[in-house]
PDB file of C-alpha atoms in Angstrom:
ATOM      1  CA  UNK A 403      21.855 155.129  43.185  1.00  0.00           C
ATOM      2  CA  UNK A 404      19.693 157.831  41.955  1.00  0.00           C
ATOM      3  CA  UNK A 405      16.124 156.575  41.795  1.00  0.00           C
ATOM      4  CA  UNK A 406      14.773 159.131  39.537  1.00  0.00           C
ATOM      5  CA  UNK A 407      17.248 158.906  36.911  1.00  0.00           C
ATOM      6  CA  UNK A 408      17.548 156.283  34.143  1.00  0.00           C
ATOM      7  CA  UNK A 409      18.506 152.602  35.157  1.00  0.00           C
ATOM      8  CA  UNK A 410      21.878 152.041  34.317  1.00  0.00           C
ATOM      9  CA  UNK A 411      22.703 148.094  34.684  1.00  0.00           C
ATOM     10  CA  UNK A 412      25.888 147.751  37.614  1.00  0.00           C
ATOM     11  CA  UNK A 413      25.952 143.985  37.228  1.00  0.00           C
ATOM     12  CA  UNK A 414      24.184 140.186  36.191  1.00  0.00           C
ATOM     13  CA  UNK A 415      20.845 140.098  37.831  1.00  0.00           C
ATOM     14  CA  UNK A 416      20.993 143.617  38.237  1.00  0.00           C
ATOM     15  CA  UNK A 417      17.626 143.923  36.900  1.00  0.00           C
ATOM     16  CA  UNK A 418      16.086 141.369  39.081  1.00  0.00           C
ATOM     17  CA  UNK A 419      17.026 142.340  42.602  1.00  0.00           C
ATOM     18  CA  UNK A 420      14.676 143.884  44.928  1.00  0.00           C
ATOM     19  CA  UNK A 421      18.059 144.769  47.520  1.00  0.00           C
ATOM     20  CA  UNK A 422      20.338 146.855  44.685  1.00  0.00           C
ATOM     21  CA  UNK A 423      18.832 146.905  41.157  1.00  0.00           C
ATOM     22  CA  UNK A 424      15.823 147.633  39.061  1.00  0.00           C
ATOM     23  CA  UNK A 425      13.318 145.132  40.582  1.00  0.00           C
ATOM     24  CA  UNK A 426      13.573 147.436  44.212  1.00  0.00           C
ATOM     25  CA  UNK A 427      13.499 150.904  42.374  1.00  0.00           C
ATOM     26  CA  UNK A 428      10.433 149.407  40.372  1.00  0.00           C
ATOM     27  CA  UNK A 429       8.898 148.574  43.499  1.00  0.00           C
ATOM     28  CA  UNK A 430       9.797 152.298  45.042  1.00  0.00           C
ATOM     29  CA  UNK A 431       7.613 153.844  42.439  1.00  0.00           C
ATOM     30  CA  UNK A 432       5.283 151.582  42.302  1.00  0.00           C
ATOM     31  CA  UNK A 433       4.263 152.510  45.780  1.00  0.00           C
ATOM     32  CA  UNK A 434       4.821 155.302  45.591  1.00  0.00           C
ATOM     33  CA  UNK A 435       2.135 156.007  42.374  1.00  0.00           C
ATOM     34  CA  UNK A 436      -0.085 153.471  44.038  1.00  0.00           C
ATOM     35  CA  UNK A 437      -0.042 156.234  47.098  1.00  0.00           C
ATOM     36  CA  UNK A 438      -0.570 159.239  45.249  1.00  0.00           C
ATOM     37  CA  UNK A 439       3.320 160.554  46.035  1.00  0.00           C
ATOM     38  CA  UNK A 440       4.598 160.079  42.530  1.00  0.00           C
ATOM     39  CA  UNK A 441       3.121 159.183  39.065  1.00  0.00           C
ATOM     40  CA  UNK A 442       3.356 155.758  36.889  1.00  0.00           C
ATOM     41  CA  UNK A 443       6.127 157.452  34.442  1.00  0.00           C
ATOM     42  CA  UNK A 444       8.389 156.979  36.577  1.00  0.00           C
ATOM     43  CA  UNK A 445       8.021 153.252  37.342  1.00  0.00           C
ATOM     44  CA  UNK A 446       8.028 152.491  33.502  1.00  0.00           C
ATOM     45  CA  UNK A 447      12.122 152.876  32.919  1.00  0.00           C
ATOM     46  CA  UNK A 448      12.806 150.469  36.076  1.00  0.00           C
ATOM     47  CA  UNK A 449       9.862 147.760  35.175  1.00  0.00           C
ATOM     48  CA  UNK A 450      11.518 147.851  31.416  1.00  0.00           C
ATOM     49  CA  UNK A 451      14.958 147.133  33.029  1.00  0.00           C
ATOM     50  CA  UNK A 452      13.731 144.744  35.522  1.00  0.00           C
ATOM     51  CA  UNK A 453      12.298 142.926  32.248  1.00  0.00           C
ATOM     52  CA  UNK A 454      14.400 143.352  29.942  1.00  0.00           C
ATOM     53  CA  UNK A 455      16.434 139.581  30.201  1.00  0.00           C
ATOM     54  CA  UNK A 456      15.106 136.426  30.812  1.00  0.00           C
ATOM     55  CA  UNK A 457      13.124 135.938  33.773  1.00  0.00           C
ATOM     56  CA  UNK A 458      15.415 133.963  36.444  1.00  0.00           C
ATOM     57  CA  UNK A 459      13.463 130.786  37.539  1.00  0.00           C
ATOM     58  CA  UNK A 460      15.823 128.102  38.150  1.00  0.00           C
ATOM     59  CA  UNK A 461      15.601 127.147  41.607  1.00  0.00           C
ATOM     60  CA  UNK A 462      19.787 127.483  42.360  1.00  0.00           C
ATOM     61  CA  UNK A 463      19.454 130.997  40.391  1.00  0.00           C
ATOM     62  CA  UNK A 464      16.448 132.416  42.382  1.00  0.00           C
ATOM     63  CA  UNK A 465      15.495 133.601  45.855  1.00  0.00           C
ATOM     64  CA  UNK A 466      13.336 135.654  47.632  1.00  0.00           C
ATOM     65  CA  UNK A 467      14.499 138.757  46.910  1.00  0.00           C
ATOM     66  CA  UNK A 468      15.744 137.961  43.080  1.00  0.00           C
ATOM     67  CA  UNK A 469      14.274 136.593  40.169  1.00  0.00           C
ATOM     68  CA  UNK A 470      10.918 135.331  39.713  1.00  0.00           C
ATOM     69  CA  UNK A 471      10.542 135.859  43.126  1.00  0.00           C
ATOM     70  CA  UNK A 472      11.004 139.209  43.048  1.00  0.00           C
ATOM     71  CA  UNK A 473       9.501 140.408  39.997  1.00  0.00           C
ATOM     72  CA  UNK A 474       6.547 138.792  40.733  1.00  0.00           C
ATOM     73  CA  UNK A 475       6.192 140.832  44.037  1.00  0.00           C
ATOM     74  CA  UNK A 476       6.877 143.617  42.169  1.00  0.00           C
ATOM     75  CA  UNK A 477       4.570 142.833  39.136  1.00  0.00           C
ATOM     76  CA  UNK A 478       1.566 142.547  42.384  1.00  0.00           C
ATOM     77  CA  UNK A 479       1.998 146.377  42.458  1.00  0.00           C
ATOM     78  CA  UNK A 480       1.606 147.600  39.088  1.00  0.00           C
ATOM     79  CA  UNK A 481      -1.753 146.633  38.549  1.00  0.00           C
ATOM     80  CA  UNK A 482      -1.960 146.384  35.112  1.00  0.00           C
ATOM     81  CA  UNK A 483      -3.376 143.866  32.433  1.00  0.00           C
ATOM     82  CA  UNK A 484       0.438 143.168  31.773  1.00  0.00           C
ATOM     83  CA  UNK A 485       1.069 142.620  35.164  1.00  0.00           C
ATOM     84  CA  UNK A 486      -1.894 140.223  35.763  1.00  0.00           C
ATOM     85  CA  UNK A 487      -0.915 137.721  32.987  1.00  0.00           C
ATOM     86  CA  UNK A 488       2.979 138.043  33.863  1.00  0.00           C
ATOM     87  CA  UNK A 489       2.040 136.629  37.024  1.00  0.00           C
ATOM     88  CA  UNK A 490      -0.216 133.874  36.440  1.00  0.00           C
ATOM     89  CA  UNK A 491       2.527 132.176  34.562  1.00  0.00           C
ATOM     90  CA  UNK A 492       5.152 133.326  37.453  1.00  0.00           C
ATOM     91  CA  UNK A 493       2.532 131.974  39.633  1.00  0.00           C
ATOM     92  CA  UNK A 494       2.730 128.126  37.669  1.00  0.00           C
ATOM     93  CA  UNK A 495       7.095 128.699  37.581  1.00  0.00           C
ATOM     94  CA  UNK A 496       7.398 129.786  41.712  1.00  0.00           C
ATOM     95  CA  UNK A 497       4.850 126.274  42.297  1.00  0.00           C
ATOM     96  CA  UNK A 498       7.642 124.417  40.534  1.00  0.00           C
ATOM     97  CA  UNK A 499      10.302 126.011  42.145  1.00  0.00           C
ATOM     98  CA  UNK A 500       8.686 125.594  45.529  1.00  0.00           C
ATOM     99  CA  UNK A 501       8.192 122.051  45.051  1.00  0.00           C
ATOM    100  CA  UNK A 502      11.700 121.196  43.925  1.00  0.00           C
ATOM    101  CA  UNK A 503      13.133 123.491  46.946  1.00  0.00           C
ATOM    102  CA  UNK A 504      10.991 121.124  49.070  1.00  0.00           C
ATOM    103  CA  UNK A 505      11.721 117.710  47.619  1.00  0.00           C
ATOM    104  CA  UNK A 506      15.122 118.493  47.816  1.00  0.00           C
ATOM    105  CA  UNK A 507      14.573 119.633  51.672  1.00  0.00           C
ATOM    106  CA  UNK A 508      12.627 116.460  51.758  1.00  0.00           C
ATOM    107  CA  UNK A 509      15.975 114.607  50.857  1.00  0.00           C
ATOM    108  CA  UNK A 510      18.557 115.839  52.587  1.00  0.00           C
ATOM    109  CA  UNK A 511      16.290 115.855  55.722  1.00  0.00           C
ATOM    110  CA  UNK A 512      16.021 111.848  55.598  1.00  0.00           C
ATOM    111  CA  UNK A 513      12.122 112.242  54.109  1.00  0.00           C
ATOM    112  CA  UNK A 514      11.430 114.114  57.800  1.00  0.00           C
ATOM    113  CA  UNK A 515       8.699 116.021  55.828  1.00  0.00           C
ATOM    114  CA  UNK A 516       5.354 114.817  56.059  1.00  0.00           C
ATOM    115  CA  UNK A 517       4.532 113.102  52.159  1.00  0.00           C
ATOM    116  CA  UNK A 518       2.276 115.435  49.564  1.00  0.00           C
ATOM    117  CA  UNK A 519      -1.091 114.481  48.950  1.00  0.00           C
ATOM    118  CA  UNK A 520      -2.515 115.837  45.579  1.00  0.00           C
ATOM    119  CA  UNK A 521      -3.183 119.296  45.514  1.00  0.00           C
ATOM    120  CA  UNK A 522      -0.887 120.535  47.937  1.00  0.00           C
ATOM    121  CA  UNK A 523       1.753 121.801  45.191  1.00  0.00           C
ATOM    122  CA  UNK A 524       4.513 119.439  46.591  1.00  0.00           C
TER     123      UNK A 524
END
């Protein structure tokens, strides 16, 4: 993959995955701008590509390193007015994905899991 030229889409979730698409070359240049080794222009082709479908926030279609997940880590980098609402509602979707992750834990582990109390986002 060439990181300086144009994102070309090689698959679904392409533009999502920090590991082999957009959402990791986004993250490259993000860094490296927020360093002083490179400049924002070249972060803006991979952040529109990492954007450009729907955000994937459905528990079974989401992980750590793709989807919400993902762009939200990468979204903590840019540092822009964008950036800061994009994540406060990723922020309220990754608390509901977190908490149906863990009930479901909760339930296949026989209720193991110590019980929410209010406030604790489970």
């Amino acid at each position: 993959m060439n990181y300086d030229a144009p994102p070309t889409p090689t698959g679904p979730g392409w533009g999502q995955s920090l590991y082999s698409g957009a959402a990791g070359v986004a993250l490259l240049h993000a860094v490296r701008a927020h360093t002083g080794e490179g400049d924002r222009d070249a972060l803006r082709p991979w952040a529109a590509a990492m954007l450009k479908g729907p955000i994937q926030a459905a528990p079974e279609a989401c992980g750590l390193y793709e989807g919400a997940p993902a762009v939200a880590y990468v979204l903590s980098f840019t540092h822009t007015n964008t950036s800061t609402r994009a994540l406060a509602t990723l922020d309220t979707h990754l608390a509901d994905v977190t908490g149906q992750r863990l009930q479901r834990r909760r339930f296949f582990a026989g209720c193991r899991f110590p019980t929410p109390v209010a406030g604790d986002g489970g």
